[in-house]
mmCIF file of C-alpha atoms in Angstrom:
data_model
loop_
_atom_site.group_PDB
_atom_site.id
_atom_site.type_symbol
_atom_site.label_atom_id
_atom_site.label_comp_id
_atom_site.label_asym_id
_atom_site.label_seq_id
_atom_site.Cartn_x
_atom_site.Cartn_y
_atom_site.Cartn_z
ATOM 1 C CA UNK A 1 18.403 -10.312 -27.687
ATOM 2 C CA UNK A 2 19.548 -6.719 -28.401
ATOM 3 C CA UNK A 3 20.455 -6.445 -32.037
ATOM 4 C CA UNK A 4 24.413 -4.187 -32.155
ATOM 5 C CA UNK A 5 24.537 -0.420 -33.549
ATOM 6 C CA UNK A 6 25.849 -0.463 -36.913
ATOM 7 C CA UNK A 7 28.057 1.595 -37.660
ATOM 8 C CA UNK A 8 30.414 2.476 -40.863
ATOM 9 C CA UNK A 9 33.910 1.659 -42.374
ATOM 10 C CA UNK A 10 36.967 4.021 -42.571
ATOM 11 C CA UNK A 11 36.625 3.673 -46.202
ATOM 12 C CA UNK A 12 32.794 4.993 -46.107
ATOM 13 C CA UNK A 13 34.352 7.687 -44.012
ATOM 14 C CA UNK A 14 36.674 8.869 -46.833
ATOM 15 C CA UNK A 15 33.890 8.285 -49.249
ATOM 16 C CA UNK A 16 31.549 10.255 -47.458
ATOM 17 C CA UNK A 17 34.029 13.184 -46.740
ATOM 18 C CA UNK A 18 34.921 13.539 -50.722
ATOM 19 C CA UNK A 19 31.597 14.083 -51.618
ATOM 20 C CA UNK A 20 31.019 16.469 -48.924
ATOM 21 C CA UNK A 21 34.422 18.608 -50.068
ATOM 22 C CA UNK A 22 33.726 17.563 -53.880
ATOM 23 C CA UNK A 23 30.198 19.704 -53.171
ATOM 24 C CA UNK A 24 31.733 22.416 -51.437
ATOM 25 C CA UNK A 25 33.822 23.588 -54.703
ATOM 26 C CA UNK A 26 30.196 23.642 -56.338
ATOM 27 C CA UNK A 27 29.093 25.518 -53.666
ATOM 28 C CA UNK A 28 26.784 23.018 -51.634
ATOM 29 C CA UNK A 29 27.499 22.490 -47.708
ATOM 30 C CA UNK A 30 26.418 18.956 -46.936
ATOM 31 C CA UNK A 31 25.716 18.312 -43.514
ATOM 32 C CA UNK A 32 25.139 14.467 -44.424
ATOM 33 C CA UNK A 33 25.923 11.899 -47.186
ATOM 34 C CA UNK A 34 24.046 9.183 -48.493
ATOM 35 C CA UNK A 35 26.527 6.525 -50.448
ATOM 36 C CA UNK A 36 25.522 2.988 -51.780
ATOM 37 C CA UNK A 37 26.963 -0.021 -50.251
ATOM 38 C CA UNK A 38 27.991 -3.042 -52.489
ATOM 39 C CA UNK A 39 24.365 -4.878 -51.167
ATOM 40 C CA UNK A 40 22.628 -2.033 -52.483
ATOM 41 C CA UNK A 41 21.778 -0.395 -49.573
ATOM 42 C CA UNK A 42 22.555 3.009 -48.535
ATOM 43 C CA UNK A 43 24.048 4.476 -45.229
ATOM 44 C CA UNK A 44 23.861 7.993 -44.599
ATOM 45 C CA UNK A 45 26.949 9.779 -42.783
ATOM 46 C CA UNK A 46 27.025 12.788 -41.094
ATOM 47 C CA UNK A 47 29.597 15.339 -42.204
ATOM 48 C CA UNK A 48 31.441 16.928 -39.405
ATOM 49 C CA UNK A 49 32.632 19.559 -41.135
ATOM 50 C CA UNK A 50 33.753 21.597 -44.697
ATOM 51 C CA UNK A 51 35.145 24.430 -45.629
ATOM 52 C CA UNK A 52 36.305 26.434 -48.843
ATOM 53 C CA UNK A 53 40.131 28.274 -49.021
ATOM 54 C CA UNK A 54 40.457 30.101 -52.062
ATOM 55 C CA UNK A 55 40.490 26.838 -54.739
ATOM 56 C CA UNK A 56 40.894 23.808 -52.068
ATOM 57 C CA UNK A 57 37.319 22.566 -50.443
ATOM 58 C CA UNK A 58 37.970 20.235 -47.168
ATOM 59 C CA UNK A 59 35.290 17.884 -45.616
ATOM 60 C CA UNK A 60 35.806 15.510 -41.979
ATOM 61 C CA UNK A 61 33.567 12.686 -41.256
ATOM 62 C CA UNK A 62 34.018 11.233 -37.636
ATOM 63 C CA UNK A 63 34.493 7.541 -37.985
ATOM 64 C CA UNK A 64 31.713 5.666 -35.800
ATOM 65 C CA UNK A 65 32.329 1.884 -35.579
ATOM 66 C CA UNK A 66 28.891 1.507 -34.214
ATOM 67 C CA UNK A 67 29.070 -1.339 -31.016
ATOM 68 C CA UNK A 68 31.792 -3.037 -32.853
ATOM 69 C CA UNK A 69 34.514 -0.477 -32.490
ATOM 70 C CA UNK A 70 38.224 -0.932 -34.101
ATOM 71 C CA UNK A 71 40.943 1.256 -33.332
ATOM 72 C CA UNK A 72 40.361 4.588 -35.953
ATOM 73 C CA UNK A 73 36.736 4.858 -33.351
ATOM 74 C CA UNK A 74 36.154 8.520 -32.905
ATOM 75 C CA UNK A 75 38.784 9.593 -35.455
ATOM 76 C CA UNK A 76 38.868 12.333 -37.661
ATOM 77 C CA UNK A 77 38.712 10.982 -41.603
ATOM 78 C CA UNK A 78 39.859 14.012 -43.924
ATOM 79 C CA UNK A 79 39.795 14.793 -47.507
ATOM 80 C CA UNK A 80 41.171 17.763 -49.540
ATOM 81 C CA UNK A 81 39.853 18.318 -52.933
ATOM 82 C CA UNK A 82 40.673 21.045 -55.490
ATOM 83 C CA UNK A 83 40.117 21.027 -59.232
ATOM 84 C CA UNK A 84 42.354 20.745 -61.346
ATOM 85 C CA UNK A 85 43.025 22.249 -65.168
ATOM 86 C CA UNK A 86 42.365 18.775 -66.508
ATOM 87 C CA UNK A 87 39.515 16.451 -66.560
ATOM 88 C CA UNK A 88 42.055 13.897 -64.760
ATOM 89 C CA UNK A 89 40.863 12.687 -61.415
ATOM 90 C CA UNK A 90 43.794 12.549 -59.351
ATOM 91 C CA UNK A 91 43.371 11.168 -55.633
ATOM 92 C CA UNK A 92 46.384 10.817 -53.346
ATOM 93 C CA UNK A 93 46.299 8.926 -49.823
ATOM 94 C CA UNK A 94 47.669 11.280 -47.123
ATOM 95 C CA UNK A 95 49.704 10.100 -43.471
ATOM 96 C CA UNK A 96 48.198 7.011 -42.188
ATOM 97 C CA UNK A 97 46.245 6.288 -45.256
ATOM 98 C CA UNK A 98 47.332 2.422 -46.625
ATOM 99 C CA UNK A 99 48.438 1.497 -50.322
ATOM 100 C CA UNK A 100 47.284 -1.748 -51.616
ATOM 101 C CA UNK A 101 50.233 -3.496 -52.992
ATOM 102 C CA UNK A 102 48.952 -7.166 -53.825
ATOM 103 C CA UNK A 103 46.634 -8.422 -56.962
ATOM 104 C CA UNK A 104 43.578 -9.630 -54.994
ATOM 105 C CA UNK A 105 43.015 -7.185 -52.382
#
């Protein structure tokens, strides 16, 4: 029996694509990340792209749902980062991105 192709979550997505544009203000282009999964494990995701404009670094992970695919397959996930004055982390959903609501989820 074939075993499926993994693949990752949107929310690995987003996590992998603020590191990547989290770097880029330091001055490192990633061209992967590695992030830790609740198990333990790891899963590395490629970064599609970054960039750096002026104080604003941007990173894009394509989301791959492996043989198991839901409908954000093949989309772009996003993230803008800039630093601020502060040492408050401030991260704001943008269009499409879902607000939990409810204790417990």
């Amino acid at each position: 029996m074939k075993s499926s192709r993994k693949g990752f979550t949107t929310g690995s997505c987003a996590t992998a694509a603020a590191v990547a544009a989290l770097s880029m203000l330091k001055g490192l282009s990633l061209s992967s990340v590695r992030i830790v999964l609740p198990d333990g494990n790891y899963l590395d995701i490629p970064v599609h792209s970054v960039g750096l404009e002026e104080d604003r670094a941007w990173a894009e992970v394509i989301k791959d749902a492996g043989d198991d695919p839901d409908v954000t397959h093949g989309h772009v996930i996003g993230v803008s980062a800039r630093l601020n004055p502060g040492k408050e982390i401030i991260i704001k959903g943008g269009k499409g991105v879902g607000i939990v609501t409810k204790p417990g989820l």
